[in-house]
PDB file of C-alpha atoms in Angstrom:
ATOM      1  CA  MET A  36      28.447 -11.596 -43.482  1.00 45.00           C
ATOM      2  CA  ALA A  37      30.441 -11.476 -40.237  1.00 44.00           C
ATOM      3  CA  GLN A  38      29.130  -7.988 -39.538  1.00 45.00           C
ATOM      4  CA  GLU A  39      25.534  -9.109 -40.140  1.00 47.00           C
ATOM      5  CA  THR A  40      25.803 -12.050 -37.724  1.00 45.00           C
ATOM      6  CA  GLY A  41      27.454  -9.828 -35.149  1.00 45.00           C
ATOM      7  CA  GLU A  42      24.519  -7.418 -35.345  1.00 44.00           C
ATOM      8  CA  ARG A  43      22.118 -10.297 -34.785  1.00 47.00           C
ATOM      9  CA  LYS A  44      24.031 -11.274 -31.679  1.00 47.00           C
ATOM     10  CA  ILE A  45      23.901  -7.717 -30.290  1.00 49.00           C
ATOM     11  CA  ALA A  46      20.185  -7.416 -31.089  1.00 53.00           C
ATOM     12  CA  THR A  47      19.422 -10.617 -29.169  1.00 69.00           C
ATOM     13  CA  ALA A  48      21.371  -9.498 -26.101  1.00 71.00           C
ATOM     14  CA  GLU A  49      19.664  -6.098 -26.294  1.00 77.00           C
ATOM     15  CA  GLN A  50      16.253  -7.760 -26.331  1.00 79.00           C
ATOM     16  CA  ALA A  51      17.175  -9.645 -23.161  1.00 77.00           C
ATOM     17  CA  ARG A  52      18.240  -6.404 -21.479  1.00 81.00           C
ATOM     18  CA  LYS A  53      14.964  -4.725 -22.471  1.00 84.00           C
ATOM     19  CA  PHE A  54      13.018  -7.650 -21.054  1.00 84.00           C
ATOM     20  CA  LEU A  55      14.896  -7.375 -17.763  1.00 84.00           C
ATOM     21  CA  LEU A  56      14.257  -3.619 -17.686  1.00 88.00           C
ATOM     22  CA  VAL A  57      10.527  -4.193 -18.232  1.00 89.00           C
ATOM     23  CA  LEU A  58      10.564  -6.799 -15.467  1.00 88.00           C
ATOM     24  CA  CYS A  59      12.222  -4.311 -13.109  1.00 89.00           C
ATOM     25  CA  LEU A  60       9.617  -1.669 -13.972  1.00 92.00           C
ATOM     26  CA  ILE A  61       6.781  -4.143 -13.363  1.00 93.00           C
ATOM     27  CA  LEU A  62       8.268  -5.023  -9.964  1.00 91.00           C
ATOM     28  CA  LEU A  63       8.657  -1.331  -9.116  1.00 92.00           C
ATOM     29  CA  VAL A  64       5.063  -0.493 -10.100  1.00 93.00           C
ATOM     30  CA  PHE A  65       3.698  -3.508  -8.220  1.00 92.00           C
ATOM     31  CA  THR A  66       5.675  -2.626  -5.079  1.00 92.00           C
ATOM     32  CA  LEU A  67       4.579   1.015  -5.170  1.00 93.00           C
ATOM     33  CA  ALA A  68       0.936   0.058  -5.729  1.00 92.00           C
ATOM     34  CA  SER A  69       1.092  -2.422  -2.853  1.00 91.00           C
ATOM     35  CA  ALA A  70       2.692   0.176  -0.565  1.00 90.00           C
ATOM     36  CA  VAL A  71       0.060   2.812  -1.424  1.00 90.00           C
ATOM     37  CA  PHE A  72      -2.751   0.307  -0.858  1.00 89.00           C
ATOM     38  CA  ASP A  73      -1.339  -0.773   2.510  1.00 89.00           C
ATOM     39  CA  LEU A  74      -0.749   2.834   3.600  1.00 88.00           C
ATOM     40  CA  ARG A  75      -4.325   3.786   2.743  1.00 86.00           C
ATOM     41  CA  GLY A  76      -5.509   0.705   4.601  1.00 87.00           C
ATOM     42  CA  ILE A  77      -3.596   1.836   7.705  1.00 90.00           C
ATOM     43  CA  ASP A  78      -5.376   5.212   7.696  1.00 87.00           C
ATOM     44  CA  GLU A  79      -8.772   3.543   7.297  1.00 89.00           C
ATOM     45  CA  GLN A  80      -7.968   0.978   9.981  1.00 91.00           C
ATOM     46  CA  TYR A  81      -7.115   3.561  12.639  1.00 92.00           C
ATOM     47  CA  ASP A  82     -10.009   5.775  11.559  1.00 93.00           C
ATOM     48  CA  GLN A  83     -12.325   2.835  12.207  1.00 94.00           C
ATOM     49  CA  LEU A  84     -10.571   2.145  15.520  1.00 95.00           C
ATOM     50  CA  ALA A  85     -11.049   5.748  16.683  1.00 95.00           C
ATOM     51  CA  THR A  86     -14.677   5.597  15.559  1.00 95.00           C
ATOM     52  CA  GLU A  87     -15.176   2.467  17.630  1.00 95.00           C
ATOM     53  CA  VAL A  88     -13.652   4.191  20.672  1.00 94.00           C
ATOM     54  CA  GLY A  89     -16.033   7.134  20.255  1.00 93.00           C
ATOM     55  CA  ARG A  90     -18.979   4.794  19.713  1.00 94.00           C
ATOM     56  CA  SER A  91     -18.095   2.868  22.883  1.00 94.00           C
ATOM     57  CA  PHE A  92     -18.090   6.055  24.982  1.00 91.00           C
ATOM     58  CA  TYR A  93     -21.411   7.119  23.468  1.00 91.00           C
ATOM     59  CA  GLN A  94     -23.019   3.760  24.175  1.00 91.00           C
ATOM     60  CA  ALA A  95     -21.689   3.696  27.760  1.00 90.00           C
ATOM     61  CA  ILE A  96     -23.006   7.194  28.455  1.00 88.00           C
ATOM     62  CA  ASN A  97     -26.364   6.344  26.922  1.00 87.00           C
ATOM     63  CA  VAL A  98     -26.686   3.261  29.142  1.00 89.00           C
ATOM     64  CA  MET A  99     -25.861   5.307  32.247  1.00 88.00           C
ATOM     65  CA  ARG A 100     -28.358   7.981  31.220  1.00 85.00           C
ATOM     66  CA  GLN A 101     -31.055   5.335  30.844  1.00 85.00           C
ATOM     67  CA  TRP A 102     -30.139   3.823  34.204  1.00 88.00           C
ATOM     68  CA  ASN A 103     -30.392   7.252  35.805  1.00 85.00           C
ATOM     69  CA  PHE A 104     -33.812   7.779  34.259  1.00 83.00           C
ATOM     70  CA  ASP A 105     -35.008   4.322  35.364  1.00 84.00           C
ATOM     71  CA  GLN A 106     -34.041   5.252  38.948  1.00 86.00           C
ATOM     72  CA  GLY A 107     -35.912   8.552  38.710  1.00 84.00           C
ATOM     73  CA  GLY A 108     -32.626  10.392  39.193  1.00 85.00           C
ATOM     74  CA  ILE A 109     -30.074   9.831  41.939  1.00 87.00           C
ATOM     75  CA  TYR A 110     -29.313  11.871  45.041  1.00 89.00           C
ATOM     76  CA  VAL A 111     -25.818  12.952  45.969  1.00 87.00           C
ATOM     77  CA  ARG A 112     -24.448  15.174  48.700  1.00 89.00           C
ATOM     78  CA  LEU A 113     -24.754  18.867  48.045  1.00 86.00           C
ATOM     79  CA  THR A 114     -21.209  20.199  47.540  1.00 85.00           C
ATOM     80  CA  GLU A 115     -19.468  22.884  45.518  1.00 82.00           C
ATOM     81  CA  GLY A 116     -18.948  20.320  42.726  1.00 79.00           C
ATOM     82  CA  THR A 117     -22.520  19.023  42.776  1.00 82.00           C
ATOM     83  CA  LEU A 118     -24.808  22.007  43.037  1.00 83.00           C
ATOM     84  CA  PRO A 119     -28.534  21.765  42.310  1.00 84.00           C
ATOM     85  CA  ASN A 120     -29.467  21.757  38.632  1.00 81.00           C
ATOM     86  CA  PRO A 121     -31.245  25.095  38.037  1.00 81.00           C
ATOM     87  CA  TYR A 122     -32.908  23.686  34.912  1.00 77.00           C
ATOM     88  CA  LEU A 123     -34.403  20.683  36.709  1.00 79.00           C
ATOM     89  CA  ILE A 124     -38.011  21.362  37.713  1.00 80.00           C
ATOM     90  CA  ASP A 125     -38.866  18.916  40.461  1.00 80.00           C
ATOM     91  CA  PRO A 126     -40.276  19.564  43.956  1.00 83.00           C
ATOM     92  CA  LEU A 127     -37.864  16.968  45.325  1.00 84.00           C
ATOM     93  CA  ARG A 128     -34.828  18.436  43.614  1.00 84.00           C
ATOM     94  CA  GLU A 129     -33.285  19.127  47.032  1.00 86.00           C
ATOM     95  CA  VAL A 130     -33.956  17.101  50.163  1.00 87.00           C
ATOM     96  CA  VAL A 131     -32.598  16.932  53.702  1.00 87.00           C
ATOM     97  CA  THR A 132     -32.259  13.653  55.543  1.00 87.00           C
ATOM     98  CA  ILE A 133     -33.400  13.238  59.144  1.00 87.00           C
ATOM     99  CA  GLU A 134     -29.743  13.486  60.082  1.00 86.00           C
ATOM    100  CA  GLY A 135     -29.596  16.913  58.427  1.00 87.00           C
ATOM    101  CA  LEU A 136     -27.587  15.809  55.347  1.00 90.00           C
ATOM    102  CA  LYS A 137     -28.403  17.965  52.313  1.00 90.00           C
ATOM    103  CA  LEU A 138     -28.874  16.061  49.059  1.00 91.00           C
ATOM    104  CA  THR A 139     -29.530  17.187  45.517  1.00 88.00           C
ATOM    105  CA  MET A 140     -31.026  15.217  42.660  1.00 87.00           C
ATOM    106  CA  ILE A 141     -28.782  14.502  39.655  1.00 86.00           C
ATOM    107  CA  ASN A 142     -30.760  13.731  36.519  1.00 83.00           C
ATOM    108  CA  HIS A 143     -29.354  12.028  33.421  1.00 80.00           C
ATOM    109  CA  ALA A 144     -28.377  15.295  31.677  1.00 80.00           C
ATOM    110  CA  GLN A 145     -26.480  16.658  34.657  1.00 83.00           C
ATOM    111  CA  MET A 146     -24.821  13.301  35.228  1.00 85.00           C
ATOM    112  CA  THR A 147     -23.513  13.426  31.655  1.00 83.00           C
ATOM    113  CA  ARG A 148     -22.014  16.860  32.290  1.00 83.00           C
ATOM    114  CA  LEU A 149     -20.376  15.748  35.533  1.00 85.00           C
ATOM    115  CA  LEU A 150     -18.886  12.660  33.895  1.00 85.00           C
ATOM    116  CA  SER A 151     -17.613  14.801  31.036  1.00 83.00           C
ATOM    117  CA  GLU A 152     -15.829  17.136  33.446  1.00 83.00           C
ATOM    118  CA  LEU A 153     -14.262  14.159  35.234  1.00 86.00           C
ATOM    119  CA  LEU A 154     -13.123  12.491  31.986  1.00 85.00           C
ATOM    120  CA  THR A 155     -11.711  15.766  30.683  1.00 83.00           C
ATOM    121  CA  ARG A 156      -9.634  16.313  33.824  1.00 84.00           C
ATOM    122  CA  GLN A 157      -8.333  12.765  34.100  1.00 84.00           C
ATOM    123  CA  ASN A 158      -8.169  11.487  30.501  1.00 83.00           C
ATOM    124  CA  GLY A 159      -8.600  14.479  28.201  1.00 86.00           C
ATOM    125  CA  ILE A 160     -11.886  13.059  26.870  1.00 89.00           C
ATOM    126  CA  HIS A 161     -14.661  15.580  26.390  1.00 89.00           C
ATOM    127  CA  LEU A 162     -18.354  14.667  26.278  1.00 88.00           C
ATOM    128  CA  HIS A 163     -20.966  17.145  25.169  1.00 88.00           C
ATOM    129  CA  ILE A 164     -24.714  16.707  25.181  1.00 85.00           C
ATOM    130  CA  MET A 165     -26.430  19.158  22.872  1.00 85.00           C
ATOM    131  CA  SER A 166     -29.730  20.003  21.192  1.00 81.00           C
ATOM    132  CA  LEU A 167     -30.995  22.290  18.463  1.00 78.00           C
ATOM    133  CA  THR A 168     -33.484  23.628  21.081  1.00 77.00           C
ATOM    134  CA  PRO A 169     -31.480  23.364  24.313  1.00 79.00           C
ATOM    135  CA  VAL A 170     -32.949  24.044  27.738  1.00 78.00           C
ATOM    136  CA  ARG A 171     -29.470  24.831  29.048  1.00 80.00           C
ATOM    137  CA  PRO A 172     -27.605  27.462  26.935  1.00 82.00           C
ATOM    138  CA  GLU A 173     -24.293  25.567  27.265  1.00 82.00           C
ATOM    139  CA  ASN A 174     -25.923  22.652  25.418  1.00 83.00           C
ATOM    140  CA  LYS A 175     -26.089  24.627  22.209  1.00 89.00           C
ATOM    141  CA  PRO A 176     -24.247  22.761  19.421  1.00 91.00           C
ATOM    142  CA  ASP A 177     -21.247  24.193  17.608  1.00 91.00           C
ATOM    143  CA  ALA A 178     -21.152  24.414  13.800  1.00 92.00           C
ATOM    144  CA  TRP A 179     -20.032  20.799  13.233  1.00 93.00           C
ATOM    145  CA  GLU A 180     -22.461  19.387  15.805  1.00 92.00           C
ATOM    146  CA  GLN A 181     -25.316  21.398  14.327  1.00 90.00           C
ATOM    147  CA  GLN A 182     -24.577  20.022  10.858  1.00 92.00           C
ATOM    148  CA  ALA A 183     -24.459  16.511  12.303  1.00 92.00           C
ATOM    149  CA  LEU A 184     -27.847  16.958  13.975  1.00 90.00           C
ATOM    150  CA  ILE A 185     -29.287  17.996  10.608  1.00 89.00           C
ATOM    151  CA  HIS A 186     -27.828  14.826   9.072  1.00 91.00           C
ATOM    152  CA  PHE A 187     -29.446  12.780  11.843  1.00 89.00           C
ATOM    153  CA  GLU A 188     -32.814  14.252  10.892  1.00 86.00           C
ATOM    154  CA  GLN A 189     -32.088  13.018   7.356  1.00 87.00           C
ATOM    155  CA  GLY A 190     -31.370   9.462   8.503  1.00 87.00           C
ATOM    156  CA  SER A 191     -27.682   9.371   9.471  1.00 89.00           C
ATOM    157  CA  ASN A 192     -26.822   7.272  12.523  1.00 91.00           C
ATOM    158  CA  GLU A 193     -23.409   8.712  13.415  1.00 93.00           C
ATOM    159  CA  GLU A 194     -20.834  11.242  12.267  1.00 94.00           C
ATOM    160  CA  HIS A 195     -17.119  11.670  12.918  1.00 95.00           C
ATOM    161  CA  VAL A 196     -14.337  14.005  11.879  1.00 95.00           C
ATOM    162  CA  ILE A 197     -10.664  14.781  12.613  1.00 94.00           C
ATOM    163  CA  GLU A 198     -10.094  18.457  13.394  1.00 92.00           C
ATOM    164  CA  PRO A 199      -6.991  20.453  14.389  1.00 91.00           C
ATOM    165  CA  GLU A 200      -7.144  21.964  17.839  1.00 86.00           C
ATOM    166  CA  ALA A 201      -4.353  23.725  19.758  1.00 80.00           C
ATOM    167  CA  GLY A 202      -1.640  22.357  17.487  1.00 84.00           C
ATOM    168  CA  ALA A 203      -2.879  18.738  17.586  1.00 90.00           C
ATOM    169  CA  ASN A 204      -5.584  16.754  15.862  1.00 94.00           C
ATOM    170  CA  VAL A 205      -8.740  15.832  17.760  1.00 94.00           C
ATOM    171  CA  PHE A 206     -11.094  13.026  16.807  1.00 96.00           C
ATOM    172  CA  ARG A 207     -14.766  13.933  17.213  1.00 95.00           C
ATOM    173  CA  TYR A 208     -17.632  11.447  17.231  1.00 96.00           C
ATOM    174  CA  ILE A 209     -21.333  12.183  17.563  1.00 94.00           C
ATOM    175  CA  ALA A 210     -24.489  10.055  17.586  1.00 93.00           C
ATOM    176  CA  PRO A 211     -28.117  11.101  18.014  1.00 91.00           C
ATOM    177  CA  LEU A 212     -30.382  11.137  21.033  1.00 85.00           C
ATOM    178  CA  ARG A 213     -33.943  10.458  20.011  1.00 77.00           C
ATOM    179  CA  THR A 214     -36.900  11.715  22.007  1.00 64.00           C
ATOM    180  CA  ASN A 215     -38.305   9.172  24.459  1.00 56.00           C
ATOM    181  CA  ASP A 216     -40.152   9.200  27.767  1.00 55.00           C
ATOM    182  CA  SER A 217     -37.016  10.329  29.608  1.00 51.00           C
ATOM    183  CA  CYS A 218     -36.894  13.547  27.564  1.00 53.00           C
ATOM    184  CA  LEU A 219     -40.527  14.677  27.694  1.00 53.00           C
ATOM    185  CA  PRO A 220     -40.611  16.009  31.303  1.00 54.00           C
ATOM    186  CA  CYS A 221     -37.963  18.639  30.459  1.00 54.00           C
ATOM    187  CA  HIS A 222     -38.321  18.956  26.682  1.00 52.00           C
ATOM    188  CA  SER A 223     -42.042  18.558  26.181  1.00 52.00           C
ATOM    189  CA  ARG A 224     -43.423  20.411  23.161  1.00 50.00           C
ATOM    190  CA  PRO A 225     -46.780  19.942  21.383  1.00 44.00           C
ATOM    191  CA  GLU A 226     -44.935  18.860  18.248  1.00 47.00           C
ATOM    192  CA  GLU A 227     -42.595  16.401  19.989  1.00 46.00           C
ATOM    193  CA  THR A 228     -42.895  12.716  19.100  1.00 44.00           C
ATOM    194  CA  THR A 229     -41.007   9.728  20.434  1.00 44.00           C
ATOM    195  CA  HIS A 230     -39.241   9.320  17.089  1.00 47.00           C
ATOM    196  CA  LYS A 231     -37.881  12.842  16.668  1.00 73.00           C
ATOM    197  CA  VAL A 232     -34.137  13.524  17.073  1.00 76.00           C
ATOM    198  CA  ARG A 233     -33.925  15.386  20.383  1.00 78.00           C
ATOM    199  CA  GLY A 234     -30.194  16.085  20.200  1.00 85.00           C
ATOM    200  CA  GLY A 235     -26.941  14.204  20.367  1.00 89.00           C
ATOM    201  CA  ILE A 236     -23.896  13.275  22.416  1.00 89.00           C
ATOM    202  CA  SER A 237     -20.487  14.097  21.031  1.00 92.00           C
ATOM    203  CA  VAL A 238     -17.185  12.586  22.155  1.00 92.00           C
ATOM    204  CA  ALA A 239     -13.861  14.315  21.512  1.00 93.00           C
ATOM    205  CA  PHE A 240     -10.397  12.976  22.305  1.00 93.00           C
ATOM    206  CA  SER A 241      -6.825  13.438  21.133  1.00 92.00           C
ATOM    207  CA  TYR A 242      -5.901  11.678  17.909  1.00 94.00           C
ATOM    208  CA  THR A 243      -2.149  11.925  18.674  1.00 93.00           C
ATOM    209  CA  PRO A 244      -1.770   8.312  19.992  1.00 93.00           C
ATOM    210  CA  PHE A 245      -3.422   7.029  16.834  1.00 93.00           C
ATOM    211  CA  GLU A 246      -1.134   9.179  14.668  1.00 92.00           C
ATOM    212  CA  ARG A 247       1.914   7.780  16.448  1.00 93.00           C
ATOM    213  CA  ALA A 248       0.697   4.255  15.797  1.00 93.00           C
ATOM    214  CA  ILE A 249      -0.004   5.167  12.158  1.00 92.00           C
ATOM    215  CA  THR A 250       3.519   6.564  11.776  1.00 92.00           C
ATOM    216  CA  GLY A 251       5.006   3.352  13.163  1.00 93.00           C
ATOM    217  CA  GLU A 252       2.874   1.196  10.871  1.00 92.00           C
ATOM    218  CA  ARG A 253       3.780   3.346   7.859  1.00 91.00           C
ATOM    219  CA  ARG A 254       7.471   3.033   8.660  1.00 93.00           C
ATOM    220  CA  ARG A 255       7.150  -0.734   8.971  1.00 93.00           C
ATOM    221  CA  ILE A 256       5.275  -0.984   5.649  1.00 92.00           C
ATOM    222  CA  LEU A 257       7.818   1.181   3.830  1.00 92.00           C
ATOM    223  CA  ILE A 258      10.750  -0.810   5.236  1.00 94.00           C
ATOM    224  CA  LEU A 259       9.178  -4.138   4.263  1.00 94.00           C
ATOM    225  CA  HIS A 260       8.321  -2.940   0.749  1.00 92.00           C
ATOM    226  CA  GLY A 261      11.781  -1.404   0.369  1.00 93.00           C
ATOM    227  CA  MET A 262      13.409  -4.689   1.367  1.00 94.00           C
ATOM    228  CA  PHE A 263      11.137  -6.593  -1.009  1.00 93.00           C
ATOM    229  CA  LEU A 264      11.931  -4.211  -3.865  1.00 92.00           C
ATOM    230  CA  GLY A 265      15.673  -4.299  -3.201  1.00 92.00           C
ATOM    231  CA  LEU A 266      15.726  -8.092  -2.974  1.00 93.00           C
ATOM    232  CA  GLY A 267      13.629  -8.435  -6.136  1.00 90.00           C
ATOM    233  CA  LEU A 268      15.783  -6.032  -8.153  1.00 90.00           C
ATOM    234  CA  GLY A 269      18.929  -7.718  -6.859  1.00 91.00           C
ATOM    235  CA  LEU A 270      17.708 -11.136  -7.978  1.00 90.00           C
ATOM    236  CA  ILE A 271      16.647  -9.792 -11.362  1.00 86.00           C
ATOM    237  CA  VAL A 272      20.047  -8.164 -11.922  1.00 86.00           C
ATOM    238  CA  LEU A 273      21.951 -11.246 -10.739  1.00 88.00           C
ATOM    239  CA  VAL A 274      19.917 -13.778 -12.709  1.00 85.00           C
ATOM    240  CA  GLY A 275      19.527 -11.396 -15.644  1.00 82.00           C
ATOM    241  CA  THR A 276      23.268 -10.839 -15.984  1.00 83.00           C
ATOM    242  CA  ARG A 277      23.858 -14.555 -16.122  1.00 83.00           C
ATOM    243  CA  LEU A 278      20.982 -14.931 -18.561  1.00 80.00           C
ATOM    244  CA  VAL A 279      22.383 -12.284 -20.903  1.00 79.00           C
ATOM    245  CA  HIS A 280      25.791 -13.925 -20.809  1.00 82.00           C
ATOM    246  CA  SER A 281      24.256 -17.334 -21.486  1.00 80.00           C
ATOM    247  CA  ILE A 282      22.213 -15.938 -24.377  1.00 77.00           C
ATOM    248  CA  GLY A 283      25.318 -14.328 -25.814  1.00 76.00           C
ATOM    249  CA  ALA A 284      27.285 -17.578 -25.593  1.00 77.00           C
ATOM    250  CA  LEU A 285      24.421 -19.572 -27.086  1.00 77.00           C
ATOM    251  CA  GLN A 286      23.968 -17.068 -29.883  1.00 74.00           C
ATOM    252  CA  ALA A 287      27.675 -17.209 -30.654  1.00 73.00           C
ATOM    253  CA  SER A 288      27.500 -20.991 -30.837  1.00 70.00           C
ATOM    254  CA  LEU A 289      24.445 -20.865 -33.102  1.00 71.00           C
ATOM    255  CA  LEU A 290      26.135 -18.373 -35.393  1.00 71.00           C
ATOM    256  CA  THR A 291      29.224 -20.556 -35.613  1.00 67.00           C
ATOM    257  CA  ILE A 292      27.095 -23.563 -36.497  1.00 67.00           C
ATOM    258  CA  LYS A 293      25.140 -21.523 -39.018  1.00 67.00           C
ATOM    259  CA  ARG A 294      28.335 -20.374 -40.719  1.00 63.00           C
ATOM    260  CA  LEU A 295      29.565 -23.930 -41.116  1.00 61.00           C
ATOM    261  CA  GLU A 296      26.355 -25.697 -42.032  1.00 63.00           C
ATOM    262  CA  GLY A 297      24.981 -26.217 -45.529  1.00 64.00           C
ATOM    263  CA  LEU A 298      26.509 -27.142 -48.913  1.00 68.00           C
ATOM    264  CA  LEU A 299      29.748 -25.395 -49.861  1.00 74.00           C
ATOM    265  CA  PRO A 300      30.497 -24.910 -53.583  1.00 83.00           C
ATOM    266  CA  ILE A 301      34.181 -25.966 -53.815  1.00 82.00           C
ATOM    267  CA  CYS A 302      36.437 -26.273 -56.809  1.00 84.00           C
ATOM    268  CA  SER A 303      37.255 -29.925 -57.427  1.00 79.00           C
ATOM    269  CA  LYS A 304      40.812 -29.073 -58.471  1.00 77.00           C
ATOM    270  CA  CYS A 305      42.155 -26.102 -56.468  1.00 81.00           C
ATOM    271  CA  LYS A 306      39.683 -26.494 -53.601  1.00 79.00           C
ATOM    272  CA  LYS A 307      38.710 -22.828 -53.567  1.00 83.00           C
ATOM    273  CA  ILE A 308      35.221 -22.029 -52.270  1.00 84.00           C
ATOM    274  CA  ARG A 309      32.700 -19.804 -54.002  1.00 83.00           C
ATOM    275  CA  THR A 310      31.411 -17.056 -51.698  1.00 82.00           C
ATOM    276  CA  PRO A 311      27.641 -16.977 -51.071  1.00 76.00           C
ATOM    277  CA  GLY A 312      25.904 -15.013 -53.820  1.00 76.00           C
ATOM    278  CA  GLY A 313      29.084 -14.849 -55.903  1.00 80.00           C
ATOM    279  CA  ASP A 314      29.138 -15.356 -59.668  1.00 81.00           C
ATOM    280  CA  HIS A 315      30.734 -18.705 -60.410  1.00 78.00           C
ATOM    281  CA  ARG A 316      32.079 -17.244 -63.636  1.00 81.00           C
ATOM    282  CA  LYS A 317      34.055 -14.522 -61.839  1.00 84.00           C
ATOM    283  CA  GLN A 318      37.389 -15.527 -60.384  1.00 83.00           C
ATOM    284  CA  HIS A 319      37.118 -13.049 -57.457  1.00 81.00           C
ATOM    285  CA  SER A 320      34.039 -14.966 -56.267  1.00 82.00           C
ATOM    286  CA  TRP A 321      36.298 -17.867 -55.379  1.00 86.00           C
ATOM    287  CA  VAL A 322      38.443 -17.682 -52.262  1.00 86.00           C
ATOM    288  CA  ALA A 323      40.859 -20.039 -50.599  1.00 84.00           C
ATOM    289  CA  ILE A 324      39.309 -22.387 -48.125  1.00 81.00           C
ATOM    290  CA  GLU A 325      41.530 -20.932 -45.387  1.00 80.00           C
ATOM    291  CA  SER A 326      40.165 -17.444 -46.016  1.00 81.00           C
ATOM    292  CA  TYR A 327      36.574 -18.638 -46.128  1.00 79.00           C
ATOM    293  CA  ILE A 328      36.784 -20.424 -42.755  1.00 79.00           C
ATOM    294  CA  ALA A 329      38.866 -17.717 -41.072  1.00 76.00           C
ATOM    295  CA  GLU A 330      36.296 -15.054 -41.922  1.00 77.00           C
ATOM    296  CA  ARG A 331      33.474 -17.068 -40.371  1.00 73.00           C
ATOM    297  CA  THR A 332      35.063 -18.721 -37.357  1.00 72.00           C
ATOM    298  CA  ASP A 333      37.728 -18.067 -34.770  1.00 71.00           C
ATOM    299  CA  ALA A 334      39.964 -20.758 -36.276  1.00 74.00           C
ATOM    300  CA  GLU A 335      43.542 -19.902 -37.228  1.00 79.00           C
ATOM    301  CA  PHE A 336      45.552 -21.823 -39.789  1.00 79.00           C
ATOM    302  CA  THR A 337      49.143 -23.149 -39.816  1.00 80.00           C
ATOM    303  CA  HIS A 338      50.560 -24.813 -42.862  1.00 78.00           C
ATOM    304  CA  SER A 339      52.396 -28.053 -43.241  1.00 81.00           C
ATOM    305  CA  LEU A 340      52.660 -30.950 -45.747  1.00 80.00           C
ATOM    306  CA  CYS A 341      51.050 -34.301 -45.606  1.00 84.00           C
ATOM    307  CA  PRO A 342      53.277 -37.304 -46.424  1.00 84.00           C
ATOM    308  CA  GLU A 343      51.869 -37.759 -49.918  1.00 82.00           C
ATOM    309  CA  CYS A 344      52.416 -34.130 -50.884  1.00 82.00           C
ATOM    310  CA  SER A 345      55.860 -34.182 -49.274  1.00 81.00           C
ATOM    311  CA  ARG A 346      56.941 -37.102 -51.435  1.00 80.00           C
ATOM    312  CA  GLU A 347      55.408 -35.534 -54.537  1.00 79.00           C
ATOM    313  CA  LEU A 348      57.089 -32.161 -54.049  1.00 78.00           C
ATOM    314  CA  TYR A 349      60.342 -33.304 -52.509  1.00 79.00           C
ATOM    315  CA  PRO A 350      61.037 -36.875 -53.673  1.00 81.00           C
ATOM    316  CA  ASP A 351      64.738 -36.612 -52.829  1.00 78.00           C
ATOM    317  CA  ILE A 352      64.052 -35.638 -49.248  1.00 78.00           C
ATOM    318  CA  PHE A 353      60.982 -37.790 -48.684  1.00 73.00           C
ATOM    319  CA  PRO A 354      61.494 -41.023 -50.692  1.00 74.00           C
ATOM    320  CA  ASP A 355      58.667 -43.444 -51.222  1.00 68.00           C
ATOM    321  CA  ARG A 356      58.890 -45.921 -48.403  1.00 60.00           C
ATOM    322  CA  GLU A 357      57.395 -48.676 -50.454  1.00 54.00           C
ATOM    323  CA  THR A 358      59.900 -48.011 -53.272  1.00 51.00           C
ATOM    324  CA  GLY A 359      62.725 -47.780 -50.805  1.00 47.00           C
ATOM    325  CA  SER A 360      61.865 -51.086 -49.325  1.00 44.00           C
ATOM    326  CA  GLN A 361      61.976 -52.687 -52.740  1.00 41.00           C
TER     327      GLN A 361
END
């Protein structure tokens, strides 16, 4: 009986430990899932940020190109850096002022190239205007740009990609240029319409600053999730240990109560108790009350004599007080 109750106590404590283990696993899975979700969100966030940077450059260049076209081109001084555009067919491509100053016309396409060269030198940002049927050979698209132009014909509005270049990643953005009145003087074809994709403008810049920011954000996320996981596991272990101890103490108390509760079959003469399940006709089924209680509790017995038994067993030593007083 004692062994059976002990096993019940161990089983209950073991169940509590299993519950705490499951709770720790749930916390671990939740923390890992949260970390993975946040890390993926960081990549998407900076990808969108780089896309917005590329889109901003494209829109700015497009506005300047339109402004140039609205002005009919602009004239600048003829220098080694601003030579006449050999692909621009215009009788006023080169003019001389009455003061003898030589000027050359810069159209929107050449202005884009000049700005690209300036941005590349000063900021490492490269702009490229290209077409599937370029007038200028240098405006021929590379493999990625050519694929993007095909996608534009199919309805895409923009494309971007991260590519390795010279040991570092480069973010590339491209958006279409559709044929309009500003294109027809140089790109006129019988099949051209004002809705056809004429070409595109691509923007390329280093992705290294974004990667540094991503690394910092990843480190911060991992540290925060690590602290959360450590704190959570610490609390579970601390509270769980106390819980297991409390369950063990409570179970011990319940077992003690269970051992002592109920009706006890006791001999009316010798006061021996019949063991549970024992045959009342067999003498070995009856045990002394001291043995019965000692097997089921932590109580220990000492023996003495009550006054009545003392007088009955030893009348010479313990006389009857009432008789003595008579």
